[in-house]
Amino acid sequence: MSELKQQIELAVQAIRKETDFAPRIGIILGTGLGGVAREIQAEKTIEYARIPGFPRPTMEDHAGILHFGRLEGQPIVAMQGRFHLYEGYTPAQITFPVRVLKALGIDTLVVSNAAGGINRKFQAGDLMILDDHINFMGVNPLVGPNDDTLGPRFPDMSEPYDKKLVALGMDIALAQGFRCHRGTYIAVTGPCLETAAEYRMFGVMQADAVGMSTVPEVIVAKHAGLRVFGVSVITDMCIPETLKPADINEIIAIANEAEPRLTQLILRLISKM
């Protein structure tokens, strides 16, 4: 048995000592987007600190709690708080919780994040459903020995985000009257925000939004055979000609303002899974 698989089993054993709840859908709630947690009909909550191998979030708006329960009648497990390369964690540490959620029984992963808008048609506060991504982090969580029982050595990434779920999400957003787009998310390491020249480059690369998370988790989810749905809240516009110093408090405030729309999108999506 590989060392990674042993670590997964230790984490699962610790969780199973506290709950035997069997989730089908996993959710990762990103920056300023913890409102979905309030909608869960909770069966059990477990702090990350009690789970072997789980890192500790260092961002104050990432609570570090694993929620088990039901959303729209579906059995789910939600991560309230995620991890980032800029916190000093390795790609393997960042994605370890996805491995654990898979081992707990999920078949679908829903991921959300806050992102900067590169597409000039976007506005701050819009939603963007991910239909593709660019890994510009310079690292990959699958580098190193591969455990074939966890996934293939060379996983296919031709459809990182499930096309049926993308279409369903867009239909829901349209029906609700939300400003919502579909597009390509480019992931960078952070923690500094980008220069005007970098934003111009991302535009040439046909990226629609930029952020500092999500892609490592999605790579591991696909390696593990999970369906994935991803959505970004566009918290600021990254237009080189009008670039001004970023206000992180304003970015988080916009994410919080958009949270009810994101919550409704995720709830309605899950109800139709």
mmCIF file of N, CA and C in Angstrom, residues 86 114-118 136-137 185-203 205 207 209-213 235-240 242-246 248 251:
data_model
loop_
_atom_site.group_PDB
_atom_site.id
_atom_site.type_symbol
_atom_site.label_atom_id
_atom_site.label_comp_id
_atom_site.label_asym_id
_atom_site.label_seq_id
_atom_site.Cartn_x
_atom_site.Cartn_y
_atom_site.Cartn_z
ATOM 1 N N TYR A 86 0.030 29.521 -1.853
ATOM 2 C CA TYR A 86 0.658 30.697 -1.237
ATOM 3 C C TYR A 86 0.696 30.627 0.284
ATOM 4 N N ALA A 114 -13.373 32.686 -5.652
ATOM 5 C CA ALA A 114 -13.410 34.089 -6.050
ATOM 6 C C ALA A 114 -12.315 34.306 -7.086
ATOM 7 N N ALA A 115 -12.620 35.071 -8.132
ATOM 8 C CA ALA A 115 -11.664 35.239 -9.223
ATOM 9 C C ALA A 115 -11.722 36.661 -9.768
ATOM 10 N N GLY A 116 -10.613 37.073 -10.394
ATOM 11 C CA GLY A 116 -10.561 38.351 -11.080
ATOM 12 C C GLY A 116 -11.011 38.192 -12.520
ATOM 13 N N GLY A 117 -11.810 39.125 -12.993
ATOM 14 C CA GLY A 117 -12.330 39.038 -14.350
ATOM 15 C C GLY A 117 -11.342 39.569 -15.384
ATOM 16 N N ILE A 118 -11.054 38.770 -16.391
ATOM 17 C CA ILE A 118 -10.184 39.164 -17.501
ATOM 18 C C ILE A 118 -11.021 39.467 -18.741
ATOM 19 N N PHE A 136 -1.474 27.445 -14.599
ATOM 20 C CA PHE A 136 -0.312 28.327 -14.735
ATOM 21 C C PHE A 136 0.447 28.420 -13.415
ATOM 22 N N MET A 137 0.271 27.398 -12.570
ATOM 23 C CA MET A 137 0.902 27.398 -11.252
ATOM 24 C C MET A 137 2.340 26.885 -11.291
ATOM 25 N N TYR A 185 -10.835 29.362 -16.604
ATOM 26 C CA TYR A 185 -10.205 29.870 -15.380
ATOM 27 C C TYR A 185 -8.720 29.565 -15.452
ATOM 28 N N ILE A 186 -7.875 30.569 -15.204
ATOM 29 C CA ILE A 186 -6.436 30.342 -15.159
ATOM 30 C C ILE A 186 -5.975 30.437 -13.706
ATOM 31 N N ALA A 187 -5.229 29.450 -13.261
ATOM 32 C CA ALA A 187 -4.779 29.381 -11.869
ATOM 33 C C ALA A 187 -3.321 29.785 -11.765
ATOM 34 N N VAL A 188 -3.053 30.702 -10.826
ATOM 35 C CA VAL A 188 -1.691 31.162 -10.538
ATOM 36 C C VAL A 188 -1.395 30.893 -9.063
ATOM 37 N N THR A 189 -0.123 31.016 -8.692
ATOM 38 C CA THR A 189 0.236 30.662 -7.318
ATOM 39 C C THR A 189 -0.156 31.725 -6.313
ATOM 40 N N GLY A 190 -0.081 33.035 -6.682
ATOM 41 C CA GLY A 190 -0.268 34.086 -5.684
ATOM 42 C C GLY A 190 0.937 34.106 -4.741
ATOM 43 N N PRO A 191 0.867 34.866 -3.636
ATOM 44 C CA PRO A 191 -0.290 35.629 -3.168
ATOM 45 C C PRO A 191 -0.409 37.029 -3.749
ATOM 46 N N CYS A 192 0.624 37.529 -4.446
ATOM 47 C CA CYS A 192 0.484 38.864 -5.016
ATOM 48 C C CYS A 192 -0.493 38.810 -6.181
ATOM 49 N N LEU A 193 -1.216 39.906 -6.368
ATOM 50 C CA LEU A 193 -2.060 40.015 -7.544
ATOM 51 C C LEU A 193 -1.182 40.356 -8.749
ATOM 52 N N GLU A 194 -1.767 40.258 -9.932
ATOM 53 C CA GLU A 194 -0.961 40.282 -11.144
ATOM 54 C C GLU A 194 -0.677 41.703 -11.639
ATOM 55 N N THR A 195 0.333 41.805 -12.483
ATOM 56 C CA THR A 195 0.670 43.064 -13.136
ATOM 57 C C THR A 195 -0.219 43.257 -14.364
ATOM 58 N N ALA A 196 -0.215 44.487 -14.881
ATOM 59 C CA ALA A 196 -0.977 44.755 -16.095
ATOM 60 C C ALA A 196 -0.481 43.891 -17.251
ATOM 61 N N ALA A 197 0.833 43.705 -17.346
ATOM 62 C CA ALA A 197 1.399 42.882 -18.420
ATOM 63 C C ALA A 197 0.938 41.436 -18.305
ATOM 64 N N GLU A 198 0.845 40.941 -17.069
ATOM 65 C CA GLU A 198 0.378 39.562 -16.866
ATOM 66 C C GLU A 198 -1.092 39.418 -17.255
ATOM 67 N N TYR A 199 -1.907 40.402 -16.916
ATOM 68 C CA TYR A 199 -3.313 40.350 -17.322
ATOM 69 C C TYR A 199 -3.443 40.370 -18.848
ATOM 70 N N ARG A 200 -2.607 41.180 -19.514
ATOM 71 C CA ARG A 200 -2.643 41.191 -20.980
ATOM 72 C C ARG A 200 -2.276 39.816 -21.524
ATOM 73 N N MET A 201 -1.261 39.183 -20.941
ATOM 74 C CA MET A 201 -0.855 37.845 -21.375
ATOM 75 C C MET A 201 -1.988 36.844 -21.186
ATOM 76 N N PHE A 202 -2.657 36.890 -20.031
ATOM 77 C CA PHE A 202 -3.755 35.952 -19.779
ATOM 78 C C PHE A 202 -4.875 36.143 -20.795
ATOM 79 N N GLY A 203 -5.118 37.413 -21.173
ATOM 80 C CA GLY A 203 -6.135 37.664 -22.187
ATOM 81 C C GLY A 203 -5.760 37.047 -23.526
ATOM 82 N N MET A 205 -4.004 34.480 -23.874
ATOM 83 C CA MET A 205 -4.156 33.029 -23.678
ATOM 84 C C MET A 205 -5.624 32.597 -23.647
ATOM 85 N N ALA A 207 -7.882 33.255 -21.413
ATOM 86 C CA ALA A 207 -8.452 33.024 -20.085
ATOM 87 C C ALA A 207 -9.510 34.088 -19.822
ATOM 88 N N ALA A 209 -10.970 34.386 -16.505
ATOM 89 C CA ALA A 209 -10.874 34.781 -15.098
ATOM 90 C C ALA A 209 -9.623 34.153 -14.498
ATOM 91 N N VAL A 210 -9.087 34.800 -13.457
ATOM 92 C CA VAL A 210 -7.853 34.332 -12.840
ATOM 93 C C VAL A 210 -8.043 34.193 -11.339
ATOM 94 N N GLY A 211 -7.446 33.148 -10.770
ATOM 95 C CA GLY A 211 -7.515 32.933 -9.328
ATOM 96 C C GLY A 211 -6.338 32.112 -8.845
ATOM 97 N N MET A 212 -6.353 31.796 -7.543
ATOM 98 C CA MET A 212 -5.208 31.151 -6.894
ATOM 99 C C MET A 212 -5.551 29.791 -6.301
ATOM 100 N N SER A 213 -6.564 29.130 -6.847
ATOM 101 C CA SER A 213 -6.994 27.862 -6.248
ATOM 102 C C SER A 213 -7.625 26.975 -7.310
ATOM 103 N N THR A 235 -14.899 38.935 -8.604
ATOM 104 C CA THR A 235 -14.876 39.913 -7.514
ATOM 105 C C THR A 235 -14.261 41.256 -7.907
ATOM 106 N N ASP A 236 -13.519 41.287 -9.006
ATOM 107 C CA ASP A 236 -12.933 42.531 -9.483
ATOM 108 C C ASP A 236 -12.565 42.352 -10.940
ATOM 109 N N MET A 237 -12.444 43.462 -11.647
ATOM 110 C CA MET A 237 -12.096 43.409 -13.057
ATOM 111 C C MET A 237 -10.622 43.765 -13.243
ATOM 112 N N CYS A 238 -9.947 42.954 -14.047
ATOM 113 C CA CYS A 238 -8.497 43.068 -14.223
ATOM 114 C C CYS A 238 -8.191 43.572 -15.632
ATOM 115 N N ILE A 239 -8.571 44.805 -15.878
ATOM 116 C CA ILE A 239 -8.390 45.416 -17.192
ATOM 117 C C ILE A 239 -7.101 46.252 -17.155
ATOM 118 N N PRO A 240 -6.101 45.897 -17.953
ATOM 119 C CA PRO A 240 -4.789 46.559 -17.837
ATOM 120 C C PRO A 240 -4.849 48.079 -17.930
ATOM 121 N N THR A 242 -7.091 50.192 -17.061
ATOM 122 C CA THR A 242 -7.746 50.883 -15.943
ATOM 123 C C THR A 242 -7.361 50.277 -14.597
ATOM 124 N N LEU A 243 -6.234 49.567 -14.579
ATOM 125 C CA LEU A 243 -5.834 48.858 -13.373
ATOM 126 C C LEU A 243 -5.524 49.834 -12.240
ATOM 127 N N LYS A 244 -6.025 49.508 -11.061
ATOM 128 C CA LYS A 244 -5.751 50.310 -9.871
ATOM 129 C C LYS A 244 -5.410 49.367 -8.726
ATOM 130 N N PRO A 245 -4.820 49.875 -7.637
ATOM 131 C CA PRO A 245 -4.470 48.999 -6.514
ATOM 132 C C PRO A 245 -5.685 48.218 -6.011
ATOM 133 N N ALA A 246 -5.490 46.932 -5.786
ATOM 134 C CA ALA A 246 -6.589 46.070 -5.345
ATOM 135 C C ALA A 246 -6.867 46.299 -3.863
ATOM 136 N N ILE A 248 -8.365 44.243 -0.968
ATOM 137 C CA ILE A 248 -8.788 42.884 -0.619
ATOM 138 C C ILE A 248 -10.111 42.894 0.137
ATOM 139 N N ILE A 251 -12.790 43.153 -2.367
ATOM 140 C CA ILE A 251 -12.944 41.888 -3.088
ATOM 141 C C ILE A 251 -13.781 40.906 -2.271
#
